[in-house]
XYZ file of C-alpha atoms in Angstrom:
225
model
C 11.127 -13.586 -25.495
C 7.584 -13.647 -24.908
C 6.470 -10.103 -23.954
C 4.082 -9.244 -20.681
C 1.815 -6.847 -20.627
C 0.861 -5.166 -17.455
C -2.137 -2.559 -16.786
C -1.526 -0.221 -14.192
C -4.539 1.207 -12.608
C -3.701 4.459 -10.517
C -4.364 7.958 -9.679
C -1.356 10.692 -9.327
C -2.502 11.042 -5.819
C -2.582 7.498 -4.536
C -0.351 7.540 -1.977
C 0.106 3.319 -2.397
C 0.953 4.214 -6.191
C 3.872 6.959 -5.429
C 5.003 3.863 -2.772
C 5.286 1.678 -5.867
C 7.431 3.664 -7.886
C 10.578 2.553 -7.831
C 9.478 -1.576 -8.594
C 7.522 0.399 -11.770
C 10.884 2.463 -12.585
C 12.441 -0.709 -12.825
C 10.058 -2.798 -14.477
C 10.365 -0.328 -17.374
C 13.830 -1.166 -18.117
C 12.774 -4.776 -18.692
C 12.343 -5.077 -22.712
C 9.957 -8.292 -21.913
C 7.259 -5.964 -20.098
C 4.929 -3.770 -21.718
C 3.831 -1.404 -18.980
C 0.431 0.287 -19.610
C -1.004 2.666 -17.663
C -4.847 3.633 -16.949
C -5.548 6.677 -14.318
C -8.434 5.583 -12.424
C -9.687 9.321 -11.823
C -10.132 8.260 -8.253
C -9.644 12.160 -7.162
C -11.309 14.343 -10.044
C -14.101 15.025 -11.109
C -16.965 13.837 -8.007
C -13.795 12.199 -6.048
C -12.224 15.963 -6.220
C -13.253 17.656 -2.604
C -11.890 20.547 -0.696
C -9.036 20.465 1.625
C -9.986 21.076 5.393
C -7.255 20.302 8.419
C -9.691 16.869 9.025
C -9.233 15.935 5.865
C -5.256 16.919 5.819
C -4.662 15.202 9.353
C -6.423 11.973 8.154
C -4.183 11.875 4.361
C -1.216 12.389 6.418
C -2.110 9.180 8.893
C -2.118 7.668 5.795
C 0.696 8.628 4.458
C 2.661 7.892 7.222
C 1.633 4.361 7.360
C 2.670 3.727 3.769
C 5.691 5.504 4.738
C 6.870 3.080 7.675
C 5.573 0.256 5.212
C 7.207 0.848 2.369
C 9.962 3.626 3.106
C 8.810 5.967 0.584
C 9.610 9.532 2.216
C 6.409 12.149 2.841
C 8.256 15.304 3.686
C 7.108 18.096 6.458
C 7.251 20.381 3.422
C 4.476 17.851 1.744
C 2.490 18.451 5.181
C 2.779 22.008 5.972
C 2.314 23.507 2.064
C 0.084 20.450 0.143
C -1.828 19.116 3.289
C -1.870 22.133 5.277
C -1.473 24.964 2.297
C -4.137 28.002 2.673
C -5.521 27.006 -0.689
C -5.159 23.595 -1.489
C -7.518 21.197 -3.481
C -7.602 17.325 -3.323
C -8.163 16.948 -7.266
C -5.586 15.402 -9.623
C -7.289 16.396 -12.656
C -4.705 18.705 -12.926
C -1.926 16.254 -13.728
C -4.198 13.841 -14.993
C -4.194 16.003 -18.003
C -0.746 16.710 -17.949
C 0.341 12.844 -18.108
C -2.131 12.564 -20.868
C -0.396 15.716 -22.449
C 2.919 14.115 -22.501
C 1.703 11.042 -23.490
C 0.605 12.466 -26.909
C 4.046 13.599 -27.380
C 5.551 10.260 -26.780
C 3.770 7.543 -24.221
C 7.317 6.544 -23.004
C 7.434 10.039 -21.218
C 4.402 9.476 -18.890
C 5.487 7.330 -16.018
C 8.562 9.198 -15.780
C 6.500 12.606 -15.170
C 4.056 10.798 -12.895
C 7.157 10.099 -10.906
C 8.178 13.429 -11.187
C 4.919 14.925 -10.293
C 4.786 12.220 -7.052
C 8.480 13.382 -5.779
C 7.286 17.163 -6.386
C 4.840 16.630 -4.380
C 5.356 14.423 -1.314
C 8.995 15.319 -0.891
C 9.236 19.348 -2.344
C 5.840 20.053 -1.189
C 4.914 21.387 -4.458
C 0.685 21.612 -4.949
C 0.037 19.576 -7.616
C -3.792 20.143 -7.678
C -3.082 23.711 -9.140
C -2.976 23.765 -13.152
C -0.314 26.699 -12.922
C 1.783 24.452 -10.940
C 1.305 21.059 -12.628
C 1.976 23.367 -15.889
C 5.402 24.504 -14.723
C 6.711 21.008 -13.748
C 5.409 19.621 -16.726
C 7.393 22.364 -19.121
C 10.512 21.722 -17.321
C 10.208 18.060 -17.133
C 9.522 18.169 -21.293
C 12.374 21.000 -21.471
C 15.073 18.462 -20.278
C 13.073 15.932 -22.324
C 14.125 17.935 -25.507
C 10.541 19.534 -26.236
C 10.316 22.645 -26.339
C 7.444 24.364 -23.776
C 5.936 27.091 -22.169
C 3.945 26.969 -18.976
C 1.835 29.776 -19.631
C 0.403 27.537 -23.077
C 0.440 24.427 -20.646
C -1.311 25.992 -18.108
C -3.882 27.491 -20.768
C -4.403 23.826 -21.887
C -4.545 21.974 -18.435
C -7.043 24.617 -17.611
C -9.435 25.206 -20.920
C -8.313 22.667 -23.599
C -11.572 20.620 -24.400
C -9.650 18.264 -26.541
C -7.224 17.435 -23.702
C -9.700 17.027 -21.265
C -12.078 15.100 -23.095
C -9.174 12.740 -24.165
C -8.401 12.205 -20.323
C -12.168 11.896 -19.486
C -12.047 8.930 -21.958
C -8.892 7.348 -20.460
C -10.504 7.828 -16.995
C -14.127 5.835 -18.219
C -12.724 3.381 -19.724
C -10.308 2.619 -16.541
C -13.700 3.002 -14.656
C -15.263 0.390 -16.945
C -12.522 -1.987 -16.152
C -12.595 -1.665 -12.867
C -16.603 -2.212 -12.889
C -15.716 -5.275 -14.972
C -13.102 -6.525 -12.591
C -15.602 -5.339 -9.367
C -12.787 -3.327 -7.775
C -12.755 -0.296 -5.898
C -9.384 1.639 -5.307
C -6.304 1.684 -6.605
C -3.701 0.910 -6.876
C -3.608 -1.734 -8.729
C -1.691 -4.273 -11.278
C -3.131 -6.995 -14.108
C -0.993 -9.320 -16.162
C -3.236 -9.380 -19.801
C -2.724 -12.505 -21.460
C -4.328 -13.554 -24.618
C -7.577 -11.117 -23.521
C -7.671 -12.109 -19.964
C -6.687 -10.292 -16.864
C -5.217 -11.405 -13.467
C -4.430 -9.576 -10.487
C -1.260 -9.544 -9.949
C -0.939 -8.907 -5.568
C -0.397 -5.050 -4.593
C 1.898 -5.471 -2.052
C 4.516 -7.241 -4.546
C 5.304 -3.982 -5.527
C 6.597 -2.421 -2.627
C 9.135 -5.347 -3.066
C 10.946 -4.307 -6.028
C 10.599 -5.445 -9.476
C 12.230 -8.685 -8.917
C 9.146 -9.773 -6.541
C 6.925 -8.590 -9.311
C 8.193 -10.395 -11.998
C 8.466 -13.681 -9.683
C 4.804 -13.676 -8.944
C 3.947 -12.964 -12.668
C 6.048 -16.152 -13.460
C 4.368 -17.917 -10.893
C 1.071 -16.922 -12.347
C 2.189 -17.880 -15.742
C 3.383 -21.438 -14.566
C 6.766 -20.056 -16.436
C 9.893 -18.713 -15.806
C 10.634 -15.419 -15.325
């Protein structure tokens, strides 16, 4: 069987990309699709800002809209201690570095702790943004993963590792130089690579399931799925 491969552009705090999760859980347990994935840094670095209740009211419109859209669940505890929390950040840099952490260990484990992170977050109302946080879920996730870990060392690295975070500043330009390439802003968003070329493959497929997104990839192929 011919094998797809798919680039998945995203940021852990896209609210469209936790909304896509489960057709990307499933997609993964197709042996004909390579799944890769590029964080867009869409909130680090100069797309980082301060929380304010503006800013929180205006997320959570969002969120809300994507909720009723795709039934993915943003949780009161996701308003009232991420949104809402005395000392929140809106900067994913955090578990940016994390993913890129555990993808060093083994690249298979990284979309299952983004998914992690994204239920931590919107439904336990864990913050995310915070590097002692986002170290803790990422030693337990590992811990049950069969590495061992210690958050205090994660946190350490999340925070002052140069390595780490010039590995993810790489990941995040070259994303950016895609996305220049391909003149999009935003994510998320999905490409089908075939023989060096990339199409679009239509966001809103993915709040469909799997099945909807392999259907329009075969369309696009002029093959069957």
């Amino acid at each position: 069987m011919l094998q797809k491969t798919l680039l998945y552009l995203f940021d852990p705090w896209c609210g469209l990309c936790y909304a896509a999760a489960p057709a990307l859980d499933a997609l993964t347990n197709d042996s004909s699709i390579e799944l890769m994935l590029l964080p867009s840094g869409l909130f680090t670095g100069r797309g980082a800002r301060p929380q304010n209740r503006e800013w929180a009211e205006y997320a959570w419109s969002n969120d809300q809209r994507i909720e009723a859209l795709t039934g993915q669940v943003f949780s009161e505890a996701y308003r009232q201690q991420v949104l809402l929390g005395p000392h929140g950040s809106f900067d994913s840099g955090p578990m940016t570095r994390a993913l890129t952490l555990a993808r060093g260990l083994d690249r298979r484990l990284e979309l299952p702790l983004l998914h992690h992170f994204q239920r931590q977050r919107y439904i336990d109302g864990r913050e995310t943004s915070s590097a002692r946080v986002a170290a803790a879920i990422t030693s337990g996730f590992l811990e049950r993963h069969g590495y061992a870990s210690d958050p205090v060392v994660f946190a350490e690295q999340l925070n002052a590792d140069d390595a780490l975070a010039l590995l993810a500043c790489e990941r995040i330009d070259e994303t950016q130089r895609m996305m220049e390439s391909e003149q999009v802003r935003g994510v998320l968003k999905l490409y089908l690579q075939t023989a060096g070329q990339l199409q679009p493959v239509s966001s809103e497929v993915l709040y469909q399931g799997a099945d909807a997104v392999l259907e329009a990839i075969a369309v696009m192929r002029q093959m069957p799925a």
